[in-house]
Short mmCIF file of C-alpha atoms in Angstrom, two decimals:
data_model
loop_
_atom_site.label_atom_id
_atom_site.label_comp_id
_atom_site.label_asym_id
_atom_site.label_seq_id
_atom_site.Cartn_x
_atom_site.Cartn_y
_atom_site.Cartn_z
CA GLU K 1 -5.90 -11.95 -1.89
CA THR K 2 -8.23 -13.44 -4.53
CA GLY K 3 -7.73 -11.05 -7.44
CA VAL K 4 -6.04 -13.71 -9.57
CA THR K 5 -6.91 -17.37 -9.04
CA GLN K 6 -5.25 -20.42 -10.51
CA THR K 7 -6.33 -24.04 -10.65
CA PRO K 8 -5.17 -26.60 -9.94
CA ARG K 9 -2.68 -25.56 -7.26
CA HIS K 10 -0.73 -28.78 -7.65
CA LEU K 11 -0.51 -31.12 -10.64
CA VAL K 12 1.43 -34.31 -11.23
CA MET K 13 1.35 -35.63 -14.75
CA GLY K 14 3.11 -38.20 -16.86
CA MET K 15 4.94 -37.28 -20.01
CA THR K 16 2.17 -38.65 -22.20
CA ASN K 17 -0.69 -36.88 -20.42
CA LYS K 18 -2.62 -33.84 -21.53
CA LYS K 19 -3.71 -31.35 -18.90
CA SER K 20 -4.70 -27.71 -18.70
CA LEU K 21 -3.93 -24.96 -16.22
CA LYS K 22 -6.54 -22.29 -15.63
CA CYS K 23 -6.20 -18.70 -14.56
CA GLU K 24 -8.95 -16.23 -13.80
CA GLN K 25 -8.61 -12.58 -12.83
CA HIS K 26 -11.31 -10.54 -11.11
CA LEU K 27 -9.57 -7.18 -11.39
CA GLY K 28 -10.96 -5.93 -14.69
CA HIS K 29 -7.53 -6.07 -16.27
CA ASN K 30 -6.90 -6.38 -19.98
CA ALA K 31 -3.50 -8.06 -20.02
CA MET K 32 -2.63 -11.54 -18.81
CA TYR K 33 0.65 -13.42 -18.61
CA TRP K 34 2.07 -16.86 -18.09
CA TYR K 35 5.41 -17.18 -16.29
CA LYS K 36 7.53 -20.20 -15.44
CA GLN K 37 9.44 -20.17 -12.15
CA SER K 38 12.13 -22.81 -11.74
CA ALA K 39 14.45 -23.18 -8.79
CA LYS K 40 17.42 -20.81 -8.90
CA LYS K 41 16.26 -19.16 -12.12
CA PRO K 42 14.65 -15.79 -12.81
CA LEU K 43 10.98 -15.69 -13.61
CA GLU K 44 10.65 -16.61 -17.28
CA LEU K 45 7.96 -14.88 -19.28
CA MET K 46 6.17 -17.37 -21.52
CA PHE K 47 3.17 -15.67 -23.10
CA VAL K 48 1.45 -12.29 -23.04
CA TYR K 49 -2.13 -11.53 -24.00
CA ASN K 50 -3.52 -8.04 -24.35
CA PHE K 51 -7.25 -7.65 -24.94
CA LYS K 52 -7.42 -11.42 -25.71
CA GLU K 53 -4.77 -11.18 -28.43
CA GLN K 54 -1.43 -12.89 -27.99
CA THR K 55 1.24 -10.24 -28.18
CA GLU K 56 4.25 -12.22 -27.08
CA ASN K 57 5.47 -15.81 -27.29
CA ASN K 58 8.87 -16.01 -25.70
CA SER K 59 10.15 -18.94 -27.78
CA VAL K 60 8.10 -21.38 -25.78
CA PRO K 61 8.05 -25.03 -27.01
CA SER K 62 4.86 -26.05 -28.76
CA ARG K 63 4.05 -28.57 -26.04
CA PHE K 64 2.76 -25.49 -24.16
CA SER K 65 -0.31 -24.00 -25.83
CA PRO K 66 -2.01 -20.91 -24.39
CA GLU K 67 -5.62 -19.92 -24.84
CA CYS K 68 -7.33 -16.68 -23.87
CA PRO K 69 -11.07 -16.81 -24.54
CA ASN K 70 -11.66 -13.43 -22.88
CA SER K 71 -9.82 -10.82 -20.86
CA SER K 72 -10.62 -12.57 -17.58
CA HIS K 73 -9.54 -16.11 -18.38
CA LEU K 74 -6.28 -17.65 -19.48
CA PHE K 75 -5.45 -21.28 -20.01
CA LEU K 76 -2.22 -23.16 -20.55
CA HIS K 77 -2.70 -26.47 -22.31
CA LEU K 78 0.03 -29.01 -21.66
CA HIS K 79 0.90 -32.14 -23.66
CA THR K 80 3.87 -34.47 -23.92
CA LEU K 81 5.83 -32.53 -21.34
CA GLN K 82 9.35 -33.33 -20.20
CA PRO K 83 10.61 -33.70 -16.61
CA GLU K 84 12.51 -30.40 -16.99
CA ASP K 85 9.15 -28.69 -17.42
CA SER K 86 8.46 -29.28 -13.73
CA ALA K 87 8.17 -25.84 -12.17
CA LEU K 88 5.80 -23.33 -10.63
CA TYR K 89 3.62 -21.81 -13.35
CA LEU K 90 2.43 -18.35 -12.43
CA CYS K 91 -0.34 -16.40 -14.06
CA ALA K 92 -0.38 -12.61 -13.76
CA SER K 93 -2.54 -9.76 -14.95
CA SER K 94 -2.20 -6.02 -15.35
CA GLN K 95 -4.40 -3.19 -16.52
CA VAL K 96 -2.66 -3.16 -19.86
CA THR K 97 0.68 -4.41 -21.05
CA GLY K 98 3.69 -2.22 -20.87
CA SER K 99 3.69 -0.05 -17.81
CA ASP K 100 1.60 -1.32 -14.94
CA GLU K 101 2.38 -3.46 -11.98
CA GLN K 102 1.45 -7.09 -12.37
CA TYR K 103 -0.76 -9.04 -10.01
CA PHE K 104 0.22 -12.67 -9.68
CA GLY K 105 -1.90 -15.71 -8.92
CA PRO K 106 -0.79 -18.33 -6.39
CA GLY K 107 0.65 -20.53 -9.11
CA THR K 108 0.34 -24.17 -10.12
CA ARG K 109 3.11 -26.44 -8.89
CA LEU K 110 3.64 -28.85 -11.79
CA THR K 111 5.57 -32.09 -11.52
CA VAL K 112 6.22 -34.11 -14.67
CA THR K 113 7.08 -37.73 -14.03
CA GLY W 1 18.87 -9.19 -25.03
CA GLN W 2 18.32 -7.25 -21.87
CA GLN W 3 19.70 -8.80 -18.69
CA VAL W 4 18.85 -7.88 -15.13
CA MET W 5 21.22 -9.07 -12.43
CA GLN W 6 20.69 -9.02 -8.69
CA ILE W 7 23.14 -9.39 -5.85
CA PRO W 8 23.47 -10.98 -3.45
CA GLN W 9 21.65 -14.18 -4.28
CA TYR W 10 21.21 -15.00 -0.59
CA GLN W 11 21.40 -12.91 2.55
CA HIS W 12 21.11 -14.09 6.14
CA VAL W 13 20.73 -11.42 8.81
CA GLN W 14 19.93 -11.20 12.48
CA GLU W 15 16.66 -9.55 13.31
CA GLY W 16 17.29 -5.83 13.69
CA GLU W 17 20.13 -5.70 11.15
CA ASP W 18 19.80 -3.80 7.91
CA PHE W 19 19.58 -5.44 4.49
CA THR W 20 20.27 -4.22 0.97
CA THR W 21 19.81 -5.87 -2.41
CA TYR W 22 21.14 -4.44 -5.63
CA CYS W 23 19.80 -4.68 -9.15
CA ASN W 24 21.80 -3.93 -12.30
CA SER W 25 20.57 -3.83 -15.87
CA SER W 26 22.65 -4.33 -18.99
CA THR W 27 20.61 -1.56 -20.66
CA THR W 28 19.02 1.72 -19.62
CA LEU W 29 15.59 1.17 -18.16
CA SER W 30 12.34 3.03 -18.62
CA ASN W 31 11.19 1.96 -15.19
CA ILE W 32 11.91 -0.65 -12.58
CA GLN W 33 9.60 -2.55 -10.27
CA TRP W 34 10.22 -4.47 -7.07
CA TYR W 35 8.32 -7.55 -5.95
CA LYS W 36 8.42 -9.70 -2.82
CA GLN W 37 7.72 -13.42 -2.76
CA ARG W 38 7.20 -15.05 0.62
CA PRO W 39 8.25 -18.73 0.96
CA GLY W 40 5.57 -20.83 -0.74
CA GLY W 41 3.87 -17.74 -2.06
CA HIS W 42 3.71 -15.69 -5.22
CA PRO W 43 5.35 -12.40 -6.19
CA VAL W 44 3.60 -9.35 -4.80
CA PHE W 45 4.19 -5.91 -6.25
CA LEU W 46 5.93 -3.48 -3.90
CA ILE W 47 6.76 -0.37 -5.91
CA GLN W 48 7.63 1.14 -9.29
CA LEU W 49 10.37 3.71 -9.89
CA VAL W 50 10.37 5.80 -13.04
CA LYS W 51 12.52 8.91 -12.64
CA SER W 52 16.30 9.07 -12.67
CA GLY W 53 17.61 9.27 -9.10
CA GLU W 54 14.18 8.62 -7.64
CA VAL W 55 13.96 7.52 -4.00
CA LYS W 56 10.78 6.15 -2.47
CA LYS W 57 10.10 4.91 1.02
CA GLN W 58 7.60 2.47 2.41
CA LYS W 59 7.97 2.34 6.19
CA ARG W 60 11.31 0.55 6.72
CA LEU W 61 11.88 -0.05 2.99
CA THR W 62 13.79 2.45 0.85
CA PHE W 63 13.91 2.05 -2.91
CA GLN W 64 16.33 3.92 -5.14
CA PHE W 65 16.67 4.25 -8.90
CA GLY W 66 20.11 5.17 -10.19
CA GLU W 67 20.90 8.40 -11.99
CA ALA W 68 21.68 6.50 -15.17
CA LYS W 69 18.54 4.39 -14.80
CA LYS W 70 20.57 1.21 -15.05
CA ASN W 71 20.59 0.18 -11.42
CA SER W 72 18.37 0.13 -8.39
CA SER W 73 18.51 -0.86 -4.76
CA LEU W 74 16.17 -1.91 -1.99
CA HIS W 75 17.23 -1.23 1.57
CA ILE W 76 15.41 -2.55 4.61
CA THR W 77 16.18 -0.91 7.95
CA ALA W 78 16.03 -3.02 11.13
CA THR W 79 14.79 -6.23 9.56
CA GLN W 80 11.97 -8.20 11.13
CA THR W 81 11.04 -11.85 10.70
CA THR W 82 8.13 -10.74 8.53
CA ASP W 83 10.63 -9.47 5.97
CA VAL W 84 11.64 -13.04 5.10
CA GLY W 85 11.23 -13.84 1.42
CA THR W 86 12.75 -13.33 -2.01
CA TYR W 87 12.94 -9.82 -3.36
CA PHE W 88 12.89 -9.43 -7.15
CA CYS W 89 13.58 -6.42 -9.26
CA ALA W 90 12.06 -6.26 -12.74
CA GLY W 91 13.01 -3.75 -15.37
CA ARG W 92 11.41 -2.44 -18.51
CA GLU W 93 13.77 -1.38 -21.31
CA THR W 94 11.25 0.94 -22.90
CA SER W 95 7.72 1.92 -22.03
CA GLY W 96 5.53 -0.87 -23.33
CA SER W 97 8.19 -3.55 -23.44
CA ARG W 98 8.22 -6.72 -21.38
CA LEU W 99 9.33 -6.89 -17.76
CA THR W 100 12.64 -8.68 -17.29
CA PHE W 101 13.03 -10.12 -13.81
CA GLY W 102 16.25 -10.48 -11.88
CA GLU W 103 17.08 -13.76 -10.14
CA GLY W 104 16.03 -12.39 -6.80
CA THR W 105 17.68 -12.07 -3.40
CA GLN W 106 16.51 -14.57 -0.83
CA LEU W 107 16.44 -12.97 2.61
CA THR W 108 16.48 -15.00 5.82
CA VAL W 109 16.04 -13.24 9.14
CA ASN W 110 17.13 -15.03 12.30
CA PRO W 111 15.12 -14.04 15.38
#
């Protein structure tokens, strides 16, 4: 399944590093999402973009900065992260926000040391 | 805010046994979706239920949406090892609102 791709698949970074996660969808969708998945916690919605416009920021700390240059690409810029930010970061897309099923990418496993 | 709760958190079954996971919302839902995440994988959409009392089947999987549209269930008949994974429900409070995911039920099937 290659509809939604994410790179890198694994990332280890120090607390002072700056890195970016990339997501690309090949499904012609107009909505894209960032989720955080931590052990023993529900999927946490972070950001929503609809037609390149951010429509939701779920009280995410400013050390996470999203960017959506077009409907097919979504980035998550990371800086000065904390160890508790270690998690699986999942990108998803849907036709539009609000009613459709979401297609998830394989995720980036992030470890903050 | 809206909360979606799933039980049980874990379920271990012998291959061939049935399995059910339950999803309960603190508020009435517009629709509910179910996803499956295999170990080491990502969530994959299974189905969406919209109507009160709706029942949908996919082979050995039966999905139900409660009459009050506040709860849902997923039942698997005669589990197989390929059913292993975590099953998540995700509800929408109103059409157009965000999906709120439950914590998931992790299913293990012993051959």
